[in-house]
């Protein structure tokens, strides 16, 4: 499986700030590392793309140009939507470079809302690289990290906190979903509950199976991306991430103690 990076001709892939060297994206976080094959193509050269092996795609586009310029790219992505696990569109341009005045902020908010709606209708997540609410470019890395890439190697954090003498938070995550998730009217509540609280699930008894963990994340990611309301989608993703992070932290503290 590979990562596809599509860019409009005048924009560089370097804008994403990913660690790509000789068409290899090296992803590394506190849980795993992997070398991912990356293919880079212009949105004007889609015929050169080998779509069958694509697991994730990121489109880099200019927000000051007509969004219709991406129609062909989005159509190709849609044709292979079943096999592409992560679909992102990152917008750069004059529209997100000047945010000083109140009027500019209002216009930018309207533009982002329109872009959100446009891409959501095509099952693609729009990311504003300057949005603190979304996490900016970190959101790109985080989304791509949910894919179960070939050749993943688990990161050894066994001695990470061996010399840490600071006071730790002794509260333990009970594996119950956040109140916001539990009280929402979202139709996927039961799915969140099952993944976070099923005592028979291997996710709740061992963190050794990284593939199983990422599979769960992919399931949640797909469900979150299918929510039409962009604000609700971001909120649910954020709260689920908080719950999972809290659980992993507690689990690591248990092992150390």
GROMACS .gro file of N, CA and C in nm, residues 1-7 20 23-27 34-41 49-60 83-88 143-145 147-150:
model
  138
    1UNK      N    1   0.084  -0.119   0.000
    1UNK     CA    2   0.000   0.000   0.000
    1UNK      C    3   0.088   0.124   0.000
    2UNK      N    4   0.036   0.232  -0.055
    2UNK     CA    5   0.117   0.353  -0.068
    2UNK      C    6   0.036   0.479  -0.039
    3UNK      N    7   0.109   0.588  -0.025
    3UNK     CA    8   0.051   0.720   0.000
    3UNK      C    9   0.058   0.800  -0.129
    4UNK      N   10  -0.054   0.858  -0.170
    4UNK     CA   11  -0.059   0.941  -0.290
    4UNK      C   12  -0.070   1.088  -0.251
    5UNK      N   13   0.020   1.168  -0.304
    5UNK     CA   14   0.018   1.312  -0.281
    5UNK      C   15  -0.008   1.382  -0.414
    6UNK      N   16  -0.122   1.449  -0.423
    6UNK     CA   17  -0.159   1.523  -0.543
    6UNK      C   18  -0.143   1.672  -0.517
    7UNK      N   19  -0.087   1.743  -0.612
    7UNK     CA   20  -0.067   1.887  -0.593
    7UNK      C   21  -0.097   1.962  -0.722
   20UNK      N   22   0.953   1.333   0.368
   20UNK     CA   23   0.956   1.250   0.248
   20UNK      C   24   1.092   1.264   0.180
   23UNK      N   25   1.091   0.964  -0.233
   23UNK     CA   26   0.958   0.902  -0.243
   23UNK      C   27   0.928   0.803  -0.130
   24UNK      N   28   0.992   0.821  -0.017
   24UNK     CA   29   0.962   0.741   0.102
   24UNK      C   30   0.922   0.837   0.214
   25UNK      N   31   0.801   0.814   0.268
   25UNK     CA   32   0.757   0.893   0.383
   25UNK      C   33   0.788   0.813   0.509
   26UNK      N   34   0.873   0.868   0.592
   26UNK     CA   35   0.906   0.802   0.718
   26UNK      C   36   0.813   0.856   0.826
   27UNK      N   37   0.724   0.770   0.873
   27UNK     CA   38   0.632   0.810   0.979
   27UNK      C   39   0.681   0.749   1.110
   34UNK      N   40   0.733   0.350   1.045
   34UNK     CA   41   0.720   0.278   0.918
   34UNK      C   42   0.775   0.364   0.805
   35UNK      N   43   0.823   0.297   0.702
   35UNK     CA   44   0.864   0.364   0.579
   35UNK      C   45   0.758   0.337   0.474
   36UNK      N   46   0.691   0.442   0.432
   36UNK     CA   47   0.576   0.430   0.342
   36UNK      C   48   0.613   0.480   0.202
   37UNK      N   49   0.581   0.398   0.103
   37UNK     CA   50   0.603   0.439  -0.035
   37UNK      C   51   0.510   0.555  -0.070
   38UNK      N   52   0.565   0.665  -0.116
   38UNK     CA   53   0.485   0.782  -0.151
   38UNK      C   54   0.499   0.812  -0.299
   39UNK      N   55   0.387   0.832  -0.364
   39UNK     CA   56   0.389   0.872  -0.505
   39UNK      C   57   0.337   1.015  -0.514
   40UNK      N   58   0.408   1.097  -0.589
   40UNK     CA   59   0.376   1.239  -0.600
   40UNK      C   60   0.339   1.272  -0.744
   41UNK      N   61   0.220   1.330  -0.762
   41UNK     CA   62   0.173   1.360  -0.897
   41UNK      C   63   0.101   1.494  -0.900
   49UNK      N   64  -0.116   0.792  -1.231
   49UNK     CA   65  -0.136   0.737  -1.097
   49UNK      C   66  -0.179   0.591  -1.104
   50UNK      N   67  -0.116   0.506  -1.023
   50UNK     CA   68  -0.158   0.366  -1.009
   50UNK      C   69  -0.249   0.358  -0.886
   51UNK      N   70  -0.378   0.366  -0.909
   51UNK     CA   71  -0.475   0.382  -0.801
   51UNK      C   72  -0.497   0.256  -0.718
   52UNK      N   73  -0.470   0.140  -0.773
   52UNK     CA   74  -0.504   0.016  -0.704
   52UNK      C   75  -0.433  -0.002  -0.570
   53UNK      N   76  -0.318   0.059  -0.554
   53UNK     CA   77  -0.238   0.036  -0.434
   53UNK      C   78  -0.244   0.151  -0.334
   54UNK      N   79  -0.331   0.249  -0.360
   54UNK     CA   80  -0.336   0.369  -0.276
   54UNK      C   81  -0.418   0.344  -0.149
   55UNK      N   82  -0.356   0.367  -0.033
   55UNK     CA   83  -0.426   0.353   0.095
   55UNK      C   84  -0.468   0.488   0.152
   56UNK      N   85  -0.399   0.594   0.112
   56UNK     CA   86  -0.431   0.728   0.160
   56UNK      C   87  -0.392   0.829   0.054
   57UNK      N   88  -0.469   0.937   0.046
   57UNK     CA   89  -0.441   1.041  -0.053
   57UNK      C   90  -0.454   1.178   0.012
   58UNK      N   91  -0.363   1.267  -0.025
   58UNK     CA   92  -0.368   1.405   0.021
   58UNK      C   93  -0.361   1.495  -0.101
   59UNK      N   94  -0.459   1.583  -0.116
   59UNK     CA   95  -0.459   1.681  -0.224
   59UNK      C   96  -0.414   1.816  -0.168
   60UNK      N   97  -0.317   1.877  -0.233
   60UNK     CA   98  -0.275   2.012  -0.198
   60UNK      C   99  -0.330   2.107  -0.304
   83UNK      N  100  -1.119   0.143  -0.132
   83UNK     CA  101  -0.985   0.096  -0.093
   83UNK      C  102  -0.899   0.207  -0.032
   84UNK      N  103  -0.939   0.332  -0.051
   84UNK     CA  104  -0.862   0.443   0.006
   84UNK      C  105  -0.915   0.473   0.146
   85UNK      N  106  -0.833   0.453   0.246
   85UNK     CA  107  -0.877   0.465   0.385
   85UNK      C  108  -0.882   0.609   0.435
   86UNK      N  109  -0.789   0.691   0.391
   86UNK     CA  110  -0.781   0.830   0.436
   86UNK      C  111  -0.777   0.921   0.314
   87UNK      N  112  -0.868   1.020   0.311
   87UNK     CA  113  -0.876   1.114   0.198
   87UNK      C  114  -0.878   1.256   0.253
   88UNK      N  115  -0.774   1.331   0.224
   88UNK     CA  116  -0.758   1.465   0.278
   88UNK      C  117  -0.737   1.567   0.167
  143UNK      N  118  -0.391   1.192   1.082
  143UNK     CA  119  -0.484   1.114   1.001
  143UNK      C  120  -0.412   1.003   0.926
  144UNK      N  121  -0.298   1.036   0.866
  144UNK     CA  122  -0.222   0.936   0.792
  144UNK      C  123  -0.168   0.828   0.884
  145UNK      N  124  -0.146   0.861   1.009
  145UNK     CA  125  -0.092   0.764   1.105
  145UNK      C  126  -0.194   0.659   1.146
  147UNK      N  127  -0.353   0.472   0.937
  147UNK     CA  128  -0.349   0.364   0.838
  147UNK      C  129  -0.255   0.254   0.886
  148UNK      N  130  -0.293   0.129   0.866
  148UNK     CA  131  -0.208   0.016   0.902
  148UNK      C  132  -0.106  -0.008   0.791
  149UNK      N  133  -0.003   0.073   0.788
  149UNK     CA  134   0.097   0.068   0.681
  149UNK      C  135   0.178  -0.061   0.685
  150UNK      N  136   0.216  -0.109   0.567
  150UNK     CA  137   0.301  -0.227   0.559
  150UNK      C  138   0.435  -0.200   0.628
   0.00000   0.00000   0.00000
